[in-house]
PDB file of C-alpha atoms in Angstrom:
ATOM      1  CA  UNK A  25     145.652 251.274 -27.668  1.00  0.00           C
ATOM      2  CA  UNK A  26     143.366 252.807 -25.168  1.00  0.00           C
ATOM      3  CA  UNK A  27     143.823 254.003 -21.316  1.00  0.00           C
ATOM      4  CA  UNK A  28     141.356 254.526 -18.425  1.00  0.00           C
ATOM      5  CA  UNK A  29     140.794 254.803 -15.239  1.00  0.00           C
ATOM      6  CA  UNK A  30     138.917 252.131 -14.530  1.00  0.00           C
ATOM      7  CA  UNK A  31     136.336 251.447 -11.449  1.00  0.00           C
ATOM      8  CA  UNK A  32     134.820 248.162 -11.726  1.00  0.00           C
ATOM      9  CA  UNK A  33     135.112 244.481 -13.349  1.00  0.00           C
ATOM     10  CA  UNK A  34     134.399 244.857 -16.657  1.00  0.00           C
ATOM     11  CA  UNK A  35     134.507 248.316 -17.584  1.00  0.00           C
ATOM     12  CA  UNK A  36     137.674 247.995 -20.257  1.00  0.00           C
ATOM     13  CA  UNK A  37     135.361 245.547 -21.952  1.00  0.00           C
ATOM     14  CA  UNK A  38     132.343 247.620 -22.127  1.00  0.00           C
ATOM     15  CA  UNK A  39     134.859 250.897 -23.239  1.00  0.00           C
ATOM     16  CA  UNK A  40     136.071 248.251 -25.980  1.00  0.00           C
ATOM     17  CA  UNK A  41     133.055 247.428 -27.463  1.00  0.00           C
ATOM     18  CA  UNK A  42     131.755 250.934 -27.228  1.00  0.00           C
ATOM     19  CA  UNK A  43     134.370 252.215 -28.811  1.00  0.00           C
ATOM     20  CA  UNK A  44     133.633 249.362 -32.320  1.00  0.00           C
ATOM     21  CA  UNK A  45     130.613 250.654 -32.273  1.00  0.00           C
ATOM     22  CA  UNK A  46     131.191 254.662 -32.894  1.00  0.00           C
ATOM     23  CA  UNK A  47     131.890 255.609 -35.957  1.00  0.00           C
ATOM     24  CA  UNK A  48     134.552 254.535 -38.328  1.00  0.00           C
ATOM     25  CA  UNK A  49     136.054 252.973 -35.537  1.00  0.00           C
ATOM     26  CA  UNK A  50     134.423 250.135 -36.591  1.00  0.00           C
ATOM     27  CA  UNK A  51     136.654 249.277 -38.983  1.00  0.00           C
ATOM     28  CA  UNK A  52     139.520 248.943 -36.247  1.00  0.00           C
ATOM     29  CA  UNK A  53     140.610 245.303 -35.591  1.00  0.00           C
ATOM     30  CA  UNK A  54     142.331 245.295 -32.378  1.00  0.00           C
ATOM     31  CA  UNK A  55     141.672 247.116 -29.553  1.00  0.00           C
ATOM     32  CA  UNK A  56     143.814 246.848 -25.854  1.00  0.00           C
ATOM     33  CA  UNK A  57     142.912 248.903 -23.134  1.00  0.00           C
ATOM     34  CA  UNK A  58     145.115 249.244 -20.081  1.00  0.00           C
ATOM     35  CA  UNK A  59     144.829 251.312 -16.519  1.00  0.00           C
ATOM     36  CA  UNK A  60     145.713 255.215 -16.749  1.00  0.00           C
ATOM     37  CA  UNK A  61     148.910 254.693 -15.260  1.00  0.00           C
ATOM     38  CA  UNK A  62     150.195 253.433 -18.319  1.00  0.00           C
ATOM     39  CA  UNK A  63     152.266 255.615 -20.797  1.00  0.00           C
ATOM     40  CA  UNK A  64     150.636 253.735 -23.881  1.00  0.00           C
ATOM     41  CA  UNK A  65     153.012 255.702 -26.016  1.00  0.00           C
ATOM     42  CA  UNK A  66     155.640 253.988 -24.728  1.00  0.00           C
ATOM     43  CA  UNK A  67     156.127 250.449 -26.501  1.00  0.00           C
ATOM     44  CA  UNK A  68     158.645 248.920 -23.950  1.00  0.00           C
ATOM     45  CA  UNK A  69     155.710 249.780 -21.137  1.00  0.00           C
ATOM     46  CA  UNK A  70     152.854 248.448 -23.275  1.00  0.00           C
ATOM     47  CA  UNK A  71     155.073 245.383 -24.324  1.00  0.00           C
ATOM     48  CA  UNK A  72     155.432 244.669 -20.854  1.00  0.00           C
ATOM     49  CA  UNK A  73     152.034 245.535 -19.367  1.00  0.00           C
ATOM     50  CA  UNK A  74     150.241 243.393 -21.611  1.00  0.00           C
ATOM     51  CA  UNK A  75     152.160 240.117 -21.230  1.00  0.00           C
ATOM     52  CA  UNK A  76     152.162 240.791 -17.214  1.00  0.00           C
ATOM     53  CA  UNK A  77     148.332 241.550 -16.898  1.00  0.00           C
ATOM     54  CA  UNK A  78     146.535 239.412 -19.924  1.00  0.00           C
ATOM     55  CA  UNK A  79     145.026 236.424 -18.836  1.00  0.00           C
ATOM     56  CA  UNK A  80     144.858 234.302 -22.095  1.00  0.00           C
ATOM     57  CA  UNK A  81     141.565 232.627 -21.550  1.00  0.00           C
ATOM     58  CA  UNK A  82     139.877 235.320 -19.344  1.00  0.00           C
ATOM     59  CA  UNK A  83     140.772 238.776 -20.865  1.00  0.00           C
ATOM     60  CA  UNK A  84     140.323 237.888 -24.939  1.00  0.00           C
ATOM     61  CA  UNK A  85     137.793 238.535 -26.502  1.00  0.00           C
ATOM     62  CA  UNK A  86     137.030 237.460 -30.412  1.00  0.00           C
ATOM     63  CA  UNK A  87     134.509 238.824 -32.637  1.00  0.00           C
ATOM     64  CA  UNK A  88     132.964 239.691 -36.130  1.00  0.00           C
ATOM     65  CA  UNK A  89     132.406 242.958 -37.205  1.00  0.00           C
ATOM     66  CA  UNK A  90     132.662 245.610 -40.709  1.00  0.00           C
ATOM     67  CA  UNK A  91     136.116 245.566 -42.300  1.00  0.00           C
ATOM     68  CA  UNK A  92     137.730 248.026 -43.996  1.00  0.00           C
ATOM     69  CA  UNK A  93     137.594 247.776 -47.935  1.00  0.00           C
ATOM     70  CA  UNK A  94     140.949 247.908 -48.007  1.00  0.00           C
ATOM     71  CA  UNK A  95     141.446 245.097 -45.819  1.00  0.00           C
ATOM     72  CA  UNK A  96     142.814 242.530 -48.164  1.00  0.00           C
ATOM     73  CA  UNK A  97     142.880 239.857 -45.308  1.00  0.00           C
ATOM     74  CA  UNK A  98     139.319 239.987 -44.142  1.00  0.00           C
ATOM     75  CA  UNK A  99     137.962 236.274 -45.801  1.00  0.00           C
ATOM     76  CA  UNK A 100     134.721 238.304 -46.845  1.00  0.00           C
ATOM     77  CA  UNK A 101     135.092 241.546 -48.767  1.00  0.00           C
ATOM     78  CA  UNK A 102     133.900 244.241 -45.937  1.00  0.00           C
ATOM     79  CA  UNK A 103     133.754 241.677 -42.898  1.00  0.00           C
ATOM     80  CA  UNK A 104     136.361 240.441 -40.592  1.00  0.00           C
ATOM     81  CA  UNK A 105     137.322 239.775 -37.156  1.00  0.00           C
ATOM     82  CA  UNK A 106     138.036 242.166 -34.236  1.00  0.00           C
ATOM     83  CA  UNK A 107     139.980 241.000 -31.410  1.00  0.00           C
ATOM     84  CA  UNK A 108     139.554 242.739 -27.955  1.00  0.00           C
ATOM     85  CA  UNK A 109     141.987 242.078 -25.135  1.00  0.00           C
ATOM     86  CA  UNK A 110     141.600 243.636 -21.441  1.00  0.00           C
ATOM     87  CA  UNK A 111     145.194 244.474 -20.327  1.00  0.00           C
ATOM     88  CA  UNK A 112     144.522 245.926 -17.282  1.00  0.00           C
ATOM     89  CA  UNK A 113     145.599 245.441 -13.688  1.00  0.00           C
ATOM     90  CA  UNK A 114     144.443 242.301 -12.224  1.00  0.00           C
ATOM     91  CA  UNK A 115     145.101 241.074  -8.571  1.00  0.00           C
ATOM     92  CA  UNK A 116     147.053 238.042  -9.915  1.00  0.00           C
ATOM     93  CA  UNK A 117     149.352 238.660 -12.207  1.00  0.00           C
ATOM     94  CA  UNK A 118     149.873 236.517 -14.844  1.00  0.00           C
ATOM     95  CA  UNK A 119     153.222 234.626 -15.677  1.00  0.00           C
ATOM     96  CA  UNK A 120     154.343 231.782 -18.206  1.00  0.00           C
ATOM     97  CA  UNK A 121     157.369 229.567 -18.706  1.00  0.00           C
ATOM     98  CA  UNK A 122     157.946 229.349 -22.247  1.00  0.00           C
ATOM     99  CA  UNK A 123     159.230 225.856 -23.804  1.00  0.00           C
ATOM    100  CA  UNK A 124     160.184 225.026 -26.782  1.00  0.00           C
ATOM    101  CA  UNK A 125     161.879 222.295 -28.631  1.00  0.00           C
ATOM    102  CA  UNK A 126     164.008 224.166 -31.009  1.00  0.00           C
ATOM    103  CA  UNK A 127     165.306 220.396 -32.779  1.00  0.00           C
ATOM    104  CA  UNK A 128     162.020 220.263 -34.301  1.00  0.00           C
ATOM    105  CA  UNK A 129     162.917 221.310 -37.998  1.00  0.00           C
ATOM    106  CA  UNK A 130     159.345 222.353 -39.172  1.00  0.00           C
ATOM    107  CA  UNK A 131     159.870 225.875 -37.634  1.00  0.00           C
ATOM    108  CA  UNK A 132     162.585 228.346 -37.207  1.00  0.00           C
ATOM    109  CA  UNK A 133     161.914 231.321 -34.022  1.00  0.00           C
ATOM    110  CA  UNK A 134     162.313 234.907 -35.590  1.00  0.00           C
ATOM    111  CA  UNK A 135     161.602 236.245 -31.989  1.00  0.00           C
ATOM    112  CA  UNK A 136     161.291 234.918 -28.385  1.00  0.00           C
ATOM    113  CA  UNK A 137     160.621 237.333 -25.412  1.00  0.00           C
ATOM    114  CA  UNK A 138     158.673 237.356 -22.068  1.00  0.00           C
ATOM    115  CA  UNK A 139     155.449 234.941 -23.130  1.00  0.00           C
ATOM    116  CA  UNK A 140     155.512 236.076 -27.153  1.00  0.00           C
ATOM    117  CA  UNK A 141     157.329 233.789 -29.530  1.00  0.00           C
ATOM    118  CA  UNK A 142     156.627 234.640 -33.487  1.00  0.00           C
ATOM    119  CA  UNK A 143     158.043 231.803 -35.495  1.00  0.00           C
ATOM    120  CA  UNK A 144     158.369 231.168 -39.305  1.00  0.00           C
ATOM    121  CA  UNK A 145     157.558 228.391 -41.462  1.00  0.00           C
ATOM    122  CA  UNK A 146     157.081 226.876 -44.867  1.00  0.00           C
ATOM    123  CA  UNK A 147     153.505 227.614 -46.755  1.00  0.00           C
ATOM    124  CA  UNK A 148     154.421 224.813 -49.277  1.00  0.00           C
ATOM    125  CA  UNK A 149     154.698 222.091 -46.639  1.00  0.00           C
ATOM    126  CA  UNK A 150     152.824 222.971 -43.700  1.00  0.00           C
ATOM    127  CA  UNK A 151     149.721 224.239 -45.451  1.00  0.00           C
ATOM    128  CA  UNK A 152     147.411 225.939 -42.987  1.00  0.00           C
ATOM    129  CA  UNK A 153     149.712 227.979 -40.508  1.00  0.00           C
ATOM    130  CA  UNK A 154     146.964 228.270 -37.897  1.00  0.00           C
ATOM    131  CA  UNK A 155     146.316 224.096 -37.522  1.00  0.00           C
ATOM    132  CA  UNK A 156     150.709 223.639 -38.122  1.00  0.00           C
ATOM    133  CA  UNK A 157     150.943 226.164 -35.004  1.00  0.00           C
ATOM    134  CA  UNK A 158     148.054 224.065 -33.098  1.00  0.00           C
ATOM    135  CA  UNK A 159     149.544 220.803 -33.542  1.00  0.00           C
ATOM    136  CA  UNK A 160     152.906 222.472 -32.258  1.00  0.00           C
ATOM    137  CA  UNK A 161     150.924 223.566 -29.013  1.00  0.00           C
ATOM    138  CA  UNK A 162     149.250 220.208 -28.294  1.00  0.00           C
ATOM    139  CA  UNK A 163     152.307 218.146 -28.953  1.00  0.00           C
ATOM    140  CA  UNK A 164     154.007 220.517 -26.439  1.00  0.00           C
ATOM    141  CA  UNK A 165     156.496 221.303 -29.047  1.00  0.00           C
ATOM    142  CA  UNK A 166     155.753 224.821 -28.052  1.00  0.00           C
ATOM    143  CA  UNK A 167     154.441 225.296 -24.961  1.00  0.00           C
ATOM    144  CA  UNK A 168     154.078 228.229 -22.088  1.00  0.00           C
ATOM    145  CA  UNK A 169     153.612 230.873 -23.998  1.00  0.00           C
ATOM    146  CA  UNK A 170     150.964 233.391 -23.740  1.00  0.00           C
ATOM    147  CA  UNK A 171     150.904 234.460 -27.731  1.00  0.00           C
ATOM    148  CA  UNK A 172     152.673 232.531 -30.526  1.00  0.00           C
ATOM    149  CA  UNK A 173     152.410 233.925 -33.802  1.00  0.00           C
ATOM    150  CA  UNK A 174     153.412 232.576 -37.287  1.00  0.00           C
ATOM    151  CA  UNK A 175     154.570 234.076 -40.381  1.00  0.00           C
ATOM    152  CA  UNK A 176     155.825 232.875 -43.826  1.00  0.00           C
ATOM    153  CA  UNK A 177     159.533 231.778 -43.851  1.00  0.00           C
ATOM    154  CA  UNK A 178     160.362 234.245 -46.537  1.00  0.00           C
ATOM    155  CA  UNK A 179     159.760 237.184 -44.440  1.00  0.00           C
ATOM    156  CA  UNK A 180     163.198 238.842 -42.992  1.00  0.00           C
ATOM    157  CA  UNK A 181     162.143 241.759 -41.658  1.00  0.00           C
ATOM    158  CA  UNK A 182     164.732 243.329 -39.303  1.00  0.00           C
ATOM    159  CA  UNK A 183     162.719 246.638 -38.193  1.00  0.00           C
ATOM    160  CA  UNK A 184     160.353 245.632 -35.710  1.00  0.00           C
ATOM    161  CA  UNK A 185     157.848 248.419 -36.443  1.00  0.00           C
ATOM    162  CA  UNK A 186     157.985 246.836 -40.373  1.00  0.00           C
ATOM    163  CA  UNK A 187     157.301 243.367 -38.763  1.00  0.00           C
ATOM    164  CA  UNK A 188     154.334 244.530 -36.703  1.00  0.00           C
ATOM    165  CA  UNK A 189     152.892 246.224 -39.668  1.00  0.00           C
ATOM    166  CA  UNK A 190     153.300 242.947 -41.807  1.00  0.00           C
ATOM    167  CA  UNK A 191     151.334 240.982 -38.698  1.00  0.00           C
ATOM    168  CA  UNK A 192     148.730 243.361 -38.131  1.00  0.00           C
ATOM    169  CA  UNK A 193     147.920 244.047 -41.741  1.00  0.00           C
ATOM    170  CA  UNK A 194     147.820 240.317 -42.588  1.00  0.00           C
ATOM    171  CA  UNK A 195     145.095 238.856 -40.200  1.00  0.00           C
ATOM    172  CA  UNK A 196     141.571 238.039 -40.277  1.00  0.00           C
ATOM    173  CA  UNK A 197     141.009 237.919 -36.240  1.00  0.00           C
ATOM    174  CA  UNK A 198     138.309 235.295 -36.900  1.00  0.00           C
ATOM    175  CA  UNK A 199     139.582 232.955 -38.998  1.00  0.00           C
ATOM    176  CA  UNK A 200     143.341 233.076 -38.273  1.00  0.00           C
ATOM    177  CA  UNK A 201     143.028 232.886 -34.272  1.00  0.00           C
ATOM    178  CA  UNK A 202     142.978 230.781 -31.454  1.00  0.00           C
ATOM    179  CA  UNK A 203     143.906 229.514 -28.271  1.00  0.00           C
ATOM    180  CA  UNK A 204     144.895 225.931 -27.225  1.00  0.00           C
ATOM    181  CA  UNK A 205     146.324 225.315 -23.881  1.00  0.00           C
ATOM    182  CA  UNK A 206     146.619 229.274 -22.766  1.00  0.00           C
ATOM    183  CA  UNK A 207     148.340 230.503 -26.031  1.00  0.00           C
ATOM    184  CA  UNK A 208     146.811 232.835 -28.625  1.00  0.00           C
ATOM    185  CA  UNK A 209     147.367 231.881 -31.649  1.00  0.00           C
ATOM    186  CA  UNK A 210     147.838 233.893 -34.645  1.00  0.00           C
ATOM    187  CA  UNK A 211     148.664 233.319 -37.979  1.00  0.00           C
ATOM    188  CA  UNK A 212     149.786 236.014 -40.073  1.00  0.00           C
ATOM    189  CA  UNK A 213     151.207 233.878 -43.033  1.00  0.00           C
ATOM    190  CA  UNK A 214     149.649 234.693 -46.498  1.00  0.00           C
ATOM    191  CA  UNK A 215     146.527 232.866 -47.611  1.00  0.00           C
ATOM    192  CA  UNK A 216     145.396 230.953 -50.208  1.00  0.00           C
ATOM    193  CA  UNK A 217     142.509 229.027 -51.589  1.00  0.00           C
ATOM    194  CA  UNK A 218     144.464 225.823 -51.897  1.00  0.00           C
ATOM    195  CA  UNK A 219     145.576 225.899 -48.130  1.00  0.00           C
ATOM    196  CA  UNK A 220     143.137 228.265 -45.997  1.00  0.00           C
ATOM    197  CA  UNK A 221     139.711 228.319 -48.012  1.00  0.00           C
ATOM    198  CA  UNK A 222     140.812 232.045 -48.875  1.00  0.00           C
ATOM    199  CA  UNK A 223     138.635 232.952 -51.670  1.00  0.00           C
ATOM    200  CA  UNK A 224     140.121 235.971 -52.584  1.00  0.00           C
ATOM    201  CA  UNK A 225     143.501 237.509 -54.788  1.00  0.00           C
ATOM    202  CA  UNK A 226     146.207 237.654 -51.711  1.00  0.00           C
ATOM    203  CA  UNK A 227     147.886 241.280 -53.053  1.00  0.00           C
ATOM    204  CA  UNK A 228     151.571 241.697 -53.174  1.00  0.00           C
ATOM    205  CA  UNK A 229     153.511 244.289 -51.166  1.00  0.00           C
ATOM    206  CA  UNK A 230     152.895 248.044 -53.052  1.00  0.00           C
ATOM    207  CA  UNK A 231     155.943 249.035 -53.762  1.00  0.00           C
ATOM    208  CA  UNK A 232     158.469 251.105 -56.898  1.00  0.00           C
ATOM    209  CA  UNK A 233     160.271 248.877 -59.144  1.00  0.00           C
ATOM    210  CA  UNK A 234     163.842 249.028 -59.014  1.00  0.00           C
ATOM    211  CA  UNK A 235     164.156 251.749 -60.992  1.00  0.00           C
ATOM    212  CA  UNK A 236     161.655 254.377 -60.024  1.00  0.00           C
ATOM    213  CA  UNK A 237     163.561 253.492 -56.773  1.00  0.00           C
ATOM    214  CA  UNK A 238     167.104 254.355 -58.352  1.00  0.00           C
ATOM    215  CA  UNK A 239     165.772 257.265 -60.123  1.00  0.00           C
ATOM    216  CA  UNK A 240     164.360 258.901 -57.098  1.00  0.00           C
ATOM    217  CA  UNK A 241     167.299 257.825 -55.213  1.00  0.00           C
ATOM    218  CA  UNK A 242     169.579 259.540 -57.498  1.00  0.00           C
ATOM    219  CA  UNK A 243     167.309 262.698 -57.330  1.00  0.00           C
ATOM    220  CA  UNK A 244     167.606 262.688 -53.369  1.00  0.00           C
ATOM    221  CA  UNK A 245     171.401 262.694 -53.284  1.00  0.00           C
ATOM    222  CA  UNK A 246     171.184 266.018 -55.560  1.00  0.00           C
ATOM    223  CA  UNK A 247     168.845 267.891 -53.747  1.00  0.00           C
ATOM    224  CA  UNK A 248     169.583 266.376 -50.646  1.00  0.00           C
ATOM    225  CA  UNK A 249     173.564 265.734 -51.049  1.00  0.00           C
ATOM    226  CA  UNK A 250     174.116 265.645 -47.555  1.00  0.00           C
ATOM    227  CA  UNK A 251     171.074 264.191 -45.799  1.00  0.00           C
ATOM    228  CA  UNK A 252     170.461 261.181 -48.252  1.00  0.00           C
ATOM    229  CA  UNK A 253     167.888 258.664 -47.578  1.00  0.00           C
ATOM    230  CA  UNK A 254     168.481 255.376 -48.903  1.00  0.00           C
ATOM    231  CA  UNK A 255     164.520 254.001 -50.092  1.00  0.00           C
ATOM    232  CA  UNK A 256     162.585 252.512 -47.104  1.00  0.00           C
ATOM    233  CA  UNK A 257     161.103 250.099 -50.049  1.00  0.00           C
ATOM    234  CA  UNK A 258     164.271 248.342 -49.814  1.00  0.00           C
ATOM    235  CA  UNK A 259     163.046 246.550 -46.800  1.00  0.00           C
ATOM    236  CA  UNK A 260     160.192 245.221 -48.314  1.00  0.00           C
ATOM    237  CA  UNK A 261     160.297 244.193 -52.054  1.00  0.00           C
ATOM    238  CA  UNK A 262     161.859 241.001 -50.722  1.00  0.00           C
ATOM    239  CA  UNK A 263     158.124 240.437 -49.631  1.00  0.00           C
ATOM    240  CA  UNK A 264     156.689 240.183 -53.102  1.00  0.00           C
ATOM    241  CA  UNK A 265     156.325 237.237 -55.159  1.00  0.00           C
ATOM    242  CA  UNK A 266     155.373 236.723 -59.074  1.00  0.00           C
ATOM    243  CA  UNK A 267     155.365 239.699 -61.722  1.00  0.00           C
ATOM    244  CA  UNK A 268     151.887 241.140 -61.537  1.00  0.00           C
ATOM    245  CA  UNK A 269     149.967 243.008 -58.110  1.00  0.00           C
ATOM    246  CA  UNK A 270     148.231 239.395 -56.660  1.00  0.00           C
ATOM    247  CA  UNK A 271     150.843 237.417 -54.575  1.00  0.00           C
ATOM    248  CA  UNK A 272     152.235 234.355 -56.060  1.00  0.00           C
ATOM    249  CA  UNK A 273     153.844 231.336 -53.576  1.00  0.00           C
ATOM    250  CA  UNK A 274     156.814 229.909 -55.039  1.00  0.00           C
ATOM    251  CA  UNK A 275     156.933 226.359 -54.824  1.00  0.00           C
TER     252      UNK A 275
END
């Protein structure tokens, strides 16, 4: 997230790119610049600002650049997609009226609010998230939205700082975006090569087993007896799938 004061048309854009191109900030994959006024540490402001001020088809831009090797979602080792999006002040606001058709069974809504909709579905029988949330657009299934974002169905992630991480960690902006009728579209389901061309080993969640967690646990409460802790990897292990470290879809 970036802030300026900014002078003339254009200039977040040109601060944007500028900013991919200096030194290991190349390897960032999203970058949103708003005016100065805005307290970018707050996420209730930035929530806000960007939803009110982002013109879908006007103020996105979507590009290729170097990836970070430890970018397991990039669809070439080292190379990805960036995604830059102007959210500054404009002299028409922007505004949406969100529909959708929540009888259709081939999607369930994990979150709904102000022009962003993230729903979940099944890899098994949808296949390719980004054409299953396309065809929901241009049926009208879904429509008025500004972003609509799709993730796996097994994903019940309750912290909403855990569910942005699992987004944002999970997309290629290239291959896994775009935008039909005024939405962004963004797929952050896992890939395969059977579904999404994805050549690579998708890599489970990192996380303890179940009892490195206990042990530690048990540890904490001794030297900790009154300020315990339960394990934040708890709220993830229900991400991982098969025995070994690649990802496994259960069918």
């Amino acid at each position: 997230l970036v802030k300026a004061k900014l002078d003339y048309p254009g200039q977040s854009i040109k601060i944007m790119n500028s900013l991919l191109g200096a030194g290991q900030m190349m390897f960032t994959k999203i970058i949103i610049c708003f005016d100065e006024s805005v307290d970018i540490d707050n996420d209730r402001q930035v929530f806000e600002t960007l939803l009110s001020n982002v013109n879908i088809s006007e103020d996105i831009i979507i590009g290729k650049g170097p990836a970070d090797v430890l970018d397991h979602s990039s669809y070439t080792y080292t190379f990805g997609g960036k995604i830059i999006i102007d959210a500054s002040r404009k002299n028409n606001p922007t505004s949406c009226n969100p529909e959708i058709n929540t009888d259709n069974n081939d999607f369930s809504v994990v979150f709904n609010k102000s022009g962003l909709c993230i729903i979940s579905a099944n890899k098994t029988k949808h296949g390719n998230f980004r054409k299953h949330a396309e065809n929901l657009v241009k049926n009208k299934i879904i429509s008025g939205l500004n972003f609509l974002i799709i993730i796996d169905d097994f994903v019940n992630l309750s912290d909403k700082y855990l569910l942005a991480w699992y987004i944002l960690n999970n997309i290629d902006l290239s291959k896994d975006c775009g935008i039909i009728n005024d939405t962004l579209i963004i797929d952050a389901g896992v890939k395969t090569k059977e579904h999404d061309n994805f050549q690579r080993d998708w890599p489970n969640v990192v996380s303890a087993d179940a009892q490195t967690i206990k042990r530690i646990d048990e540890l904490w409460k001794k030297i900790f007896p009154d300020n315990f802790v339960e394990s934040p990897t708890y709220k993830v292990r229900s991400l991982i799938k098969g025995e070994t470290e690649v990802f496994r879809i259960m069918k």
